Short mmCIF file of C-alpha atoms in Angstrom, two decimals:
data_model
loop_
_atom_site.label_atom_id
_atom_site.label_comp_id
_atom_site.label_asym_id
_atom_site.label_seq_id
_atom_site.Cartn_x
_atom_site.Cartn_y
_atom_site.Cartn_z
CA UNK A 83 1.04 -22.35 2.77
CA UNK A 84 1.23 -25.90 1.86
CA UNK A 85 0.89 -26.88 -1.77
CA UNK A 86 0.18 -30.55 -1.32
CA UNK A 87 -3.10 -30.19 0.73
CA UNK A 88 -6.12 -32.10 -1.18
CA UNK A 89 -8.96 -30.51 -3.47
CA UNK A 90 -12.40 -31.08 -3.38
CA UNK A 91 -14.84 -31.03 -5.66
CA UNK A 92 -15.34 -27.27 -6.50
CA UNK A 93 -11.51 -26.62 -6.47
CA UNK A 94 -10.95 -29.37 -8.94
CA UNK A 95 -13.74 -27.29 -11.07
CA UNK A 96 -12.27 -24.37 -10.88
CA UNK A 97 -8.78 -25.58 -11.50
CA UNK A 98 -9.85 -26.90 -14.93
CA UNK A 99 -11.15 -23.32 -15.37
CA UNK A 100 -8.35 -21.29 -14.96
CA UNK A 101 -6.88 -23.92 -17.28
CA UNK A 102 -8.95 -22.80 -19.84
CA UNK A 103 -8.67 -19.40 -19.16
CA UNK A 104 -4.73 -19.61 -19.53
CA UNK A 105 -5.12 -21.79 -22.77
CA UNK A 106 -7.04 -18.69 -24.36
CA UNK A 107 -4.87 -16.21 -23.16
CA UNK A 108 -1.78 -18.09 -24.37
CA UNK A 109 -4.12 -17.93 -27.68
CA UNK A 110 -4.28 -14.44 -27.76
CA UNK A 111 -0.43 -14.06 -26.86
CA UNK A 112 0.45 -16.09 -29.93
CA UNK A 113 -2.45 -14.52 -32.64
CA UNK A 114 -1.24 -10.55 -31.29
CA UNK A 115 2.01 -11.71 -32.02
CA UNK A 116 1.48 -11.75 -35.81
CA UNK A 117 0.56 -8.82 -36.22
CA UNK A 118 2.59 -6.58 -37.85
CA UNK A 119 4.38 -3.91 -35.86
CA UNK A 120 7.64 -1.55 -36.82
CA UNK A 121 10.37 -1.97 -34.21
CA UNK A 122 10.85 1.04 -32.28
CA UNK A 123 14.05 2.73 -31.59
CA UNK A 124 12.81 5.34 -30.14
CA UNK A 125 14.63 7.24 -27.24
CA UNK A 126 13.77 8.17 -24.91
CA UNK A 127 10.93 5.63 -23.85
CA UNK A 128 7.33 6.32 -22.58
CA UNK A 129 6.46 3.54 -20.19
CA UNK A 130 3.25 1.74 -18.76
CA UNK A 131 3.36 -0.19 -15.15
CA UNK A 132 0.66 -1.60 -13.14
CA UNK A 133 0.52 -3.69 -10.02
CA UNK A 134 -0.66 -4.49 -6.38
CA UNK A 135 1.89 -3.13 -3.46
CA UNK A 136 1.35 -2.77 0.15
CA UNK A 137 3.55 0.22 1.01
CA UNK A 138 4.93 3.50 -0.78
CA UNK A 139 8.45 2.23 -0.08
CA UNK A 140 8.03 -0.71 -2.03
CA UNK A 141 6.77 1.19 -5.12
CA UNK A 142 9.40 3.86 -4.72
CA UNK A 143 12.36 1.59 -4.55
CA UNK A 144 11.59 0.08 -8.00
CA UNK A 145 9.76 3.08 -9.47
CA UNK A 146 12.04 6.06 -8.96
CA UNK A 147 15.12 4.23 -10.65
CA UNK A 148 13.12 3.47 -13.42
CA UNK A 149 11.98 6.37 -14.02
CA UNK A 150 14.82 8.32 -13.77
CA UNK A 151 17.10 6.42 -16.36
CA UNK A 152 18.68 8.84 -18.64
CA UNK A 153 16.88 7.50 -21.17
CA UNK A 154 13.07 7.37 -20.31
CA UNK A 155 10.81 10.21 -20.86
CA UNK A 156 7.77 9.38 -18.30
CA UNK A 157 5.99 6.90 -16.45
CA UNK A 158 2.69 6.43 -15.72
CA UNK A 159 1.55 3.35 -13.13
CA UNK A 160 -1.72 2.71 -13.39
CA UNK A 161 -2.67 1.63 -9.42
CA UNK A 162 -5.77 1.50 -7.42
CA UNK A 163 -4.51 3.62 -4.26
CA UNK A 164 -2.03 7.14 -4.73
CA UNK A 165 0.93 6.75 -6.57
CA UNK A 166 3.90 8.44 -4.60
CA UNK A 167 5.06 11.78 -5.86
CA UNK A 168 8.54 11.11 -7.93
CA UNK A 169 10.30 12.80 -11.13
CA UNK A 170 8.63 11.90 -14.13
CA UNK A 171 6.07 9.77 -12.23
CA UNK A 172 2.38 10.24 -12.41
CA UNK A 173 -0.47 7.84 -11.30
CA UNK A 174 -3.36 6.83 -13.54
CA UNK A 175 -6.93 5.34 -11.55
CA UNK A 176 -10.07 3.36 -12.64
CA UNK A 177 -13.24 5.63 -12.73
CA UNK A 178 -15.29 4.59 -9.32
CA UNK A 179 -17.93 3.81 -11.43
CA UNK A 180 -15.34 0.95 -13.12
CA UNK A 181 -14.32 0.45 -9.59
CA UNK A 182 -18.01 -0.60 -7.97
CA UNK A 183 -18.41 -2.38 -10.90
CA UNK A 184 -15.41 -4.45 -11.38
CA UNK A 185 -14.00 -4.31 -7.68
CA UNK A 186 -10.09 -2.02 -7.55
CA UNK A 187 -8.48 -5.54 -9.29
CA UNK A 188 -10.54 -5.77 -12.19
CA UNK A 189 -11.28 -1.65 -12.65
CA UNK A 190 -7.69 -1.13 -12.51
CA UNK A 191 -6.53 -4.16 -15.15
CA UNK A 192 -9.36 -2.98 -17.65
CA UNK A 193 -8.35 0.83 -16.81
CA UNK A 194 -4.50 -0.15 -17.32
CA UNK A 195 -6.08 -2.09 -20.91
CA UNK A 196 -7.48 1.45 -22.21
CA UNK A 197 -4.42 3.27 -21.39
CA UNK A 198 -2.06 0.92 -22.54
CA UNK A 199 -4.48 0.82 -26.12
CA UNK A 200 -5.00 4.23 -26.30
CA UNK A 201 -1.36 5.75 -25.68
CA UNK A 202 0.70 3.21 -27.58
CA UNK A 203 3.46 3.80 -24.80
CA UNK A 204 6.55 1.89 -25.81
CA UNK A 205 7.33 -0.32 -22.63
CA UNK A 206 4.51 -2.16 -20.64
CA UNK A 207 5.83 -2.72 -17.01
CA UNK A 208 4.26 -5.40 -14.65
CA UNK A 209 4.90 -6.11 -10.98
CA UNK A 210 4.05 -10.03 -10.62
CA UNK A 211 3.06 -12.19 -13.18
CA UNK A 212 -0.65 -12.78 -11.41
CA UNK A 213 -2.29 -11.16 -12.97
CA UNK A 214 -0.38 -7.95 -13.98
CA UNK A 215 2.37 -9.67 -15.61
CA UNK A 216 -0.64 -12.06 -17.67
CA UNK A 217 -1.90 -8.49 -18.74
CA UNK A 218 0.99 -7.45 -19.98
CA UNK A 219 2.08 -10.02 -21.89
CA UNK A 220 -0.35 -10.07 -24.46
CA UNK A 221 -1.41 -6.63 -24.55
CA UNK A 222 2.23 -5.62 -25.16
CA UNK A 223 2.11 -8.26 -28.45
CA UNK A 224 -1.23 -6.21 -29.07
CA UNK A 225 0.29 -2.58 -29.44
CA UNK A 226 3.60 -3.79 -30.75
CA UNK A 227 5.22 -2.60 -27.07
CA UNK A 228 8.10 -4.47 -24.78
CA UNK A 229 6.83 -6.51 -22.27
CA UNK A 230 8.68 -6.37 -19.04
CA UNK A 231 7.81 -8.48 -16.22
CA UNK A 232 9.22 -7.90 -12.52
CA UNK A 233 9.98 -11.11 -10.39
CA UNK A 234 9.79 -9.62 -6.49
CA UNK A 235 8.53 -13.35 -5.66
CA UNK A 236 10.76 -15.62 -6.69
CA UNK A 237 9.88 -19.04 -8.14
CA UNK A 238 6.70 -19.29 -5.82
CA UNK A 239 4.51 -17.07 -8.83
CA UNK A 240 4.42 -19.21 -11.00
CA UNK A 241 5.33 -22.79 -8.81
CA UNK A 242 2.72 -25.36 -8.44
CA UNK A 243 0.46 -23.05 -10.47
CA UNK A 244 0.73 -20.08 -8.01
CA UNK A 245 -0.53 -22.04 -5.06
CA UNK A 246 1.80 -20.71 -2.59
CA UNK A 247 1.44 -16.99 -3.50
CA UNK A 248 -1.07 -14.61 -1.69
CA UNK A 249 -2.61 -14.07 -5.20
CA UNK A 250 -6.81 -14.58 -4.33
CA UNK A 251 -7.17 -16.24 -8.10
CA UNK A 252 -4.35 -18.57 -7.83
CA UNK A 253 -3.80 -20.11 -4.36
CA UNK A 254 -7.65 -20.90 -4.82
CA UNK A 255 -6.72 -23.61 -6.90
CA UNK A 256 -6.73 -26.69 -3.84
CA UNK A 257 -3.37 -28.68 -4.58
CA UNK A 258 -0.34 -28.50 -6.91
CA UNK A 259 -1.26 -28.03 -10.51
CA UNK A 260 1.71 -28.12 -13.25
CA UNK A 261 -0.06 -27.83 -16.14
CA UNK A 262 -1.12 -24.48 -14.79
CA UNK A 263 2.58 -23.96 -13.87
CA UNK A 264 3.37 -25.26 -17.21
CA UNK A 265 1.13 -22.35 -18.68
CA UNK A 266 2.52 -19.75 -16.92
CA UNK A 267 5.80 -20.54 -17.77
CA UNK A 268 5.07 -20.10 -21.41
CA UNK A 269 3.80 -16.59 -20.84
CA UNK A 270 6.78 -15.69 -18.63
CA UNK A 271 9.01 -17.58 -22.21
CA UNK A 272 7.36 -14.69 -24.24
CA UNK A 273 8.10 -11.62 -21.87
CA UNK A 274 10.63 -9.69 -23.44
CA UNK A 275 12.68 -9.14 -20.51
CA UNK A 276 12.21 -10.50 -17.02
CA UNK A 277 13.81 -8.90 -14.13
CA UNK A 278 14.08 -10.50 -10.76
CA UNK A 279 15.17 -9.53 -7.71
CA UNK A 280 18.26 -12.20 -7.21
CA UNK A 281 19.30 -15.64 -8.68
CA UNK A 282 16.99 -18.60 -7.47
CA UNK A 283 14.13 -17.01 -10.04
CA UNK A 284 16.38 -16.75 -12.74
CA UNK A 285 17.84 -20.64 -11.98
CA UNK A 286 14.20 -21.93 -11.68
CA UNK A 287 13.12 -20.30 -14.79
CA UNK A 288 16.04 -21.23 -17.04
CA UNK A 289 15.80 -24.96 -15.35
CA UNK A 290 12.07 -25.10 -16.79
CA UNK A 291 12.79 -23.90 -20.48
CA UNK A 292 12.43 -19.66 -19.93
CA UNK A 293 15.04 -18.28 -22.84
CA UNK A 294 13.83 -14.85 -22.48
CA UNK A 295 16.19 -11.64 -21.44
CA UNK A 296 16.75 -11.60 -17.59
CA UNK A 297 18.40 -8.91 -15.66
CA UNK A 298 18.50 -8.80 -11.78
CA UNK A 299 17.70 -5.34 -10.53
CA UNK A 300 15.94 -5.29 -6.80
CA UNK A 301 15.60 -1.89 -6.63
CA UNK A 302 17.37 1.37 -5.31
CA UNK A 303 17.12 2.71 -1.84
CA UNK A 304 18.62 6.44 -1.14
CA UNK A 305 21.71 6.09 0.87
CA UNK A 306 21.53 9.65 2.14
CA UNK A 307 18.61 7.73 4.35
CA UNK A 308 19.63 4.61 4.51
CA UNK A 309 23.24 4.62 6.30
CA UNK A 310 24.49 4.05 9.54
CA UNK A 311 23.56 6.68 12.28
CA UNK A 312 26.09 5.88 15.26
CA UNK A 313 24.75 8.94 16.72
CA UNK A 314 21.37 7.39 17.19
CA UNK A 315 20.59 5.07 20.44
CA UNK A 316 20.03 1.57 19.55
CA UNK A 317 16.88 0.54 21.39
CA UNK A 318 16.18 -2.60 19.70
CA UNK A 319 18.43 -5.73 19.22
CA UNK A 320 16.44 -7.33 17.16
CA UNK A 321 14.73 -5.75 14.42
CA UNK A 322 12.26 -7.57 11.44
CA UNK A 323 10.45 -6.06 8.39
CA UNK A 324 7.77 -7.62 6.66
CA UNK A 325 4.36 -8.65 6.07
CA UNK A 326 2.79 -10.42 8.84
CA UNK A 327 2.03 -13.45 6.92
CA UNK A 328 2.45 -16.88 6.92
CA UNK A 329 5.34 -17.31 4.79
CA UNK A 330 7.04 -14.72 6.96
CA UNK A 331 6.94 -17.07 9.84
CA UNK A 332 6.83 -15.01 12.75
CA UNK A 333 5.52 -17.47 14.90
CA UNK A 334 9.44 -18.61 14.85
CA UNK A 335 11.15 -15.07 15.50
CA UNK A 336 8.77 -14.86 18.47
CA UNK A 337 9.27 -18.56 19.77
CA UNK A 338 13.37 -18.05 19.14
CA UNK A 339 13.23 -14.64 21.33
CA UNK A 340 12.15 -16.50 24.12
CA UNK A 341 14.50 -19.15 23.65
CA UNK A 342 17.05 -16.48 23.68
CA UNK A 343 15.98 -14.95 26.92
CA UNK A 344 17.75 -17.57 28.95
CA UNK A 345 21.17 -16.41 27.96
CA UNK A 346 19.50 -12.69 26.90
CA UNK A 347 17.59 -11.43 29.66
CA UNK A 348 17.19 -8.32 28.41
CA UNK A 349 16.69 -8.89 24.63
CA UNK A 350 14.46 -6.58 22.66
CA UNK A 351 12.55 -6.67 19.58
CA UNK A 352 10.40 -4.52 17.42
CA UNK A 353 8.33 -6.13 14.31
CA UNK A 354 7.72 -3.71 11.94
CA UNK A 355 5.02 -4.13 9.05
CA UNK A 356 1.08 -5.34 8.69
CA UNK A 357 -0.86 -8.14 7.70
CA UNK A 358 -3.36 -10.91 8.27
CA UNK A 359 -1.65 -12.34 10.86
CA UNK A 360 -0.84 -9.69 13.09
CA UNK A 361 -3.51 -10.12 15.78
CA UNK A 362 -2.55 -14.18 16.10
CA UNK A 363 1.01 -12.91 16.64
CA UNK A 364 0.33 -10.56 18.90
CA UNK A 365 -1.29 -13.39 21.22
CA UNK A 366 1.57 -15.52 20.56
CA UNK A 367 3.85 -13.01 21.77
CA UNK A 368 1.20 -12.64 24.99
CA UNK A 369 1.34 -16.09 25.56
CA UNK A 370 4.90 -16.47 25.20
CA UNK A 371 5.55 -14.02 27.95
CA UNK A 372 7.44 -11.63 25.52
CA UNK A 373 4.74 -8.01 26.11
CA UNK A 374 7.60 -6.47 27.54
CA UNK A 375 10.38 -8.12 24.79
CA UNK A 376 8.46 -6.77 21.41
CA UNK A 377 7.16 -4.58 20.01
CA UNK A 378 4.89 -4.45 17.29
CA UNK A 379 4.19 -1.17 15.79
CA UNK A 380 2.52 -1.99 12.28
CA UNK A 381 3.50 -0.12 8.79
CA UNK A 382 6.17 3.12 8.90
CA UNK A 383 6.84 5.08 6.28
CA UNK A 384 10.33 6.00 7.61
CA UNK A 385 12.14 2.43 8.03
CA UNK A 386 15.12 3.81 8.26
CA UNK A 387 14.65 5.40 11.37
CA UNK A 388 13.12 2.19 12.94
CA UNK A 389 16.28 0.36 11.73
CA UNK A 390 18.79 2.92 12.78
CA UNK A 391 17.74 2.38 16.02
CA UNK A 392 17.99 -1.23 16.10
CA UNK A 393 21.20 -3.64 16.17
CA UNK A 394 20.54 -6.90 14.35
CA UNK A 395 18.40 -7.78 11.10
CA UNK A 396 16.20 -11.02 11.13
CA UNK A 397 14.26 -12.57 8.76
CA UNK A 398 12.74 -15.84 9.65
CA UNK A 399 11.04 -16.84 6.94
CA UNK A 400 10.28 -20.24 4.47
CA UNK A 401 10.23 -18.39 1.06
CA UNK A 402 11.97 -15.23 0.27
CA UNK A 403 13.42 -13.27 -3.13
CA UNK A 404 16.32 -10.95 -2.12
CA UNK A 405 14.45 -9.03 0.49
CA UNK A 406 14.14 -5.31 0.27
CA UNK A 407 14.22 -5.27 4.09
CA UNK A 408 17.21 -7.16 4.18
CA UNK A 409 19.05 -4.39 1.57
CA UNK A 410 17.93 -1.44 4.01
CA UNK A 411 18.57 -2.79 6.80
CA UNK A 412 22.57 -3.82 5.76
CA UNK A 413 22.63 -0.06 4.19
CA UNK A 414 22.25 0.93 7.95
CA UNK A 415 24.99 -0.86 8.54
CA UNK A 416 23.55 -4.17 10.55
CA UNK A 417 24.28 -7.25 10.58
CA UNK A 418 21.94 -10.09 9.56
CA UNK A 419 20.50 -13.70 10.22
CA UNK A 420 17.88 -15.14 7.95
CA UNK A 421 16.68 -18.38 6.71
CA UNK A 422 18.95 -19.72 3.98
CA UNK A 423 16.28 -19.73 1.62
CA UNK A 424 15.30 -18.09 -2.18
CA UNK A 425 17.91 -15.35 -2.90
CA UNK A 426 18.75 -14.43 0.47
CA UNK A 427 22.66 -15.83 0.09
CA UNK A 428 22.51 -13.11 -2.61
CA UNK A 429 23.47 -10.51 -0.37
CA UNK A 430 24.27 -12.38 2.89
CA UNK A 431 27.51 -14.46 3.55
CA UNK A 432 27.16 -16.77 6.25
CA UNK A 433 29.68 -15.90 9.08
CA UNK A 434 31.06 -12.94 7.16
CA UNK A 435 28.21 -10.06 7.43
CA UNK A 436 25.62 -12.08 9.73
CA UNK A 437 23.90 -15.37 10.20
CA UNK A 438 22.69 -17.75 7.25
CA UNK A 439 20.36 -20.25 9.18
CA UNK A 440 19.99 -23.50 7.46
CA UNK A 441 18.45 -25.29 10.63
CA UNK A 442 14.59 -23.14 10.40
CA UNK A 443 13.52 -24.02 13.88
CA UNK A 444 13.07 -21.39 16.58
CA UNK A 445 16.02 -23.39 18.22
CA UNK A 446 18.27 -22.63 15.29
CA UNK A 447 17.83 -18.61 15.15
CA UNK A 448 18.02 -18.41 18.96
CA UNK A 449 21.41 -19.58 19.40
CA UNK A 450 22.63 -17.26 15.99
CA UNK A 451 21.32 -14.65 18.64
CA UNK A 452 23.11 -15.60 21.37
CA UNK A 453 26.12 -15.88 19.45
CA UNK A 454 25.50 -12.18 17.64
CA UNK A 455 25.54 -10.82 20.74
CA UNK A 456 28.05 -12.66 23.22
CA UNK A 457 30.97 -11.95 20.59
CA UNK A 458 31.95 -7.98 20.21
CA UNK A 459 34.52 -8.47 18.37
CA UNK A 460 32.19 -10.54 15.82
CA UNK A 461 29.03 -8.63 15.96
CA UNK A 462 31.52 -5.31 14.87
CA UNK A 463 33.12 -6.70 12.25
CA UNK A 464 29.63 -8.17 10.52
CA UNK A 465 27.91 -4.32 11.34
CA UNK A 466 30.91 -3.02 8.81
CA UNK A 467 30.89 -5.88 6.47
CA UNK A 468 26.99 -5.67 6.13
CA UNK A 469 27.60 -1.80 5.13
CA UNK A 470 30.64 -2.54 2.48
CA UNK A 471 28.26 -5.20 0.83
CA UNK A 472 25.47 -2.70 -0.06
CA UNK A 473 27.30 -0.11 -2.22
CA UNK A 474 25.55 -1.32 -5.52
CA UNK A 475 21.89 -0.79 -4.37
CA UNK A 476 21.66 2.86 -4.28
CA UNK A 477 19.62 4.84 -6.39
CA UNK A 478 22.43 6.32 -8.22
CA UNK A 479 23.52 3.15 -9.42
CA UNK A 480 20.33 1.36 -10.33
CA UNK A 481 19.48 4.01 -12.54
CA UNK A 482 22.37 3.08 -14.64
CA UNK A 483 21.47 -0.63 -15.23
CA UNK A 484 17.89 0.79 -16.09
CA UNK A 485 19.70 3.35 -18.08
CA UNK A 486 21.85 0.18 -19.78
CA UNK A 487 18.46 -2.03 -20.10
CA UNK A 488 16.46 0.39 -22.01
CA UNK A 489 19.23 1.08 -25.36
CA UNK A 490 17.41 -0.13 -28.31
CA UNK A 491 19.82 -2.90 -28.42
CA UNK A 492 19.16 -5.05 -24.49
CA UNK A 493 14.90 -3.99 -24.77
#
């Protein structure tokens, strides 16, 4: 999504309203910080999360960690769809009456307001600053509670005023707007801690005046299911993970596989995930020629499986944090090539366990995949270096630096 496209008339309106809007809540941020409140040293710790996810996975990567740090007691995530079942996890939901009224954003913000007033819990958790994180951020100042805010993506939240997230208040706003940005910086300045998923958030934050806490933590995946299966056939050569949106820029994975099939007759791809754009792609693939090349078989709930079976890791994308996919998929022991973008370099090193693609054209990814797979001796030693790089995102061990964040002394 572009961020220097022109506003009209309404969009200029409506930008000066959410302008307004952030001024007051900034307001109430710095009037619920006066109030008096005794510091709590209490262990373990009760704590509040809310937010908007599109899969279980997702929520159980960041949740089950959390929850299971030696030194929380419970967490409740307040959500508008089922919250998976996990140790010391329960879901809290809106009334429907709240939800008819209010629509499941609104019901579940005011729902996640009650519970957050009425059980005093001692750590308010939320995914994205818009909205959750907005909520949070005061509300924690309000009940004398730590305010933690989780960055999963990257600088785009709160850049250009959240233009170029998927976020239906912000990317309303027309064009570019940094006095918006400017706002949302100064509630991200009074989180208590801020945890993002790799480096470029961290580096954009600190660049624009953010002196808050910061930890990175993206996530914890279960390496009894993620890990390499050599046992398994690998149908696919290619496999990518995401949401089938514009940012993901599928449209170039599909126009790069056919590039490839000169050299790669038989290359084969499967496209795993949902989203607004799925039925465009699918006729871009249909045009392209590549029905019998890809496969698209929307959401899974058992990833691992899908990437087990597959060779090669791509993401092809113009924005990304340090991709959850991109974890998983290295877990199972494959190699990767990405764009060179957001946090990505995090995890992958360019020519030691895959493909770091500075050149985004379809042209640039297609010859990384010709190269991948015209060099065995190559392709074998990234598949190994791609597992021996992952050994710090398990479960086990992300549970320790939540363990580590929550002593009285880091939260």
């Amino acid at each position: 999504m572009s961020s220097k496209r022109s506003a009209n008339f309404f969009q200029h309106c409506y930008r000066y309203l959410l302008r307004l809007i952030l001024i007051f809540h900034y307001c109430l941020v710095k009037i619920f910080k006066l109030i008096p409140s005794k510091k709590k040293s209490i262990q373990p710790v009760k704590i509040l999360a809310t937010g908007t996810f599109y899969s279980d996975h997702w929520l159980i990567t960041h949740l089950r960690p959390m929850a299971n740090a030696a030194n929380c007691s419970s967490l409740t995530m307040v959500a508008s769809v089922p919250v998976p079942e996990l140790n010391k996890v329960s879901g809290a939901y809106a009334p429907q009456w709240l939800s008819k009224a209010l629509g499941q954003v609104g019901a579940r913000l005011v729902y996640f307001t009650w519970v957050a007033i009425t059980t005093r819990p001692d750590v308010l958790v939320g995914f994205h600053i818009l909205v959750n994180g907005l909520f949070v951020v005061f509300l924690a100042k309000l009940i004398g509670a730590k305010s933690v805010y989780i960055c999963g993506g990257g600088p785009r939240e709160v850049r250009g005023g959240g233009i170029e997230t998927e976020n239906r208040i912000f990317n309303r706003i027309g064009q570019t707007d940094y006095f918006i940005e400017k706002m949302l910086l100064k509630s991200v300045n009074e989180m208590d801690l801020v945890v993002s998923m790799g480096t470029s958030a961290i580096k954009y934050f600190k660049e624009k005046g953010v002196s808050t806490q910061f930890e990175i933590v993206p996530g914890g995946f279960d390496d009894h299911l993620f890990m390499p299966l050599d046992s398994v056939e690998k149908k696919y050569d290619l496999i990518l993970i995401g949401r089938l949106s514009e940012v993901k820029r599928v449209d170039r994975f599909l126009e790069a596989i056919q590039l490839a099939k000169k050299s790669l007759s038989s290359l084969k791809a499967v496209i795993v995930g949902d989203g607004p754009d799925k039925d465009k792609l699918q006729e871009l693939a249909k045009k392209l020629g590549l029905e019998q090349n890809v496969d698209f078989v929307g959401w899974q709930d058992n990833v691992h499986l899908w990437l087990q079976r597959s060779k090669c890791f791509v993401l092809t994308s113009d924005s990304e944090g340090l991709s959850q996919a991109l974890i998983q998929a290295m877990m199972c022991g494959l190699p990767a090539i990405t764009s060179n973008v957001g946090d990505l370099a995090d995890l992958l090193v360019n020519n030691v366990n895959g493909y770091l693609i500075d050149d985004l054209s379809s042209d640039g990814f297609s010859r990384a995949f010709i190269s991948l797979f015209t060099v065995d001796v190559e392709f074998n030693q990234f598949a190994q270096n791609a597992y021996t790089s992952t050994k710090n995102y398990s479960v086990t061990e992300v549970e320790k630096q939540w363990t580590e964040i929550f002593t009285p002394s880091k939260y």
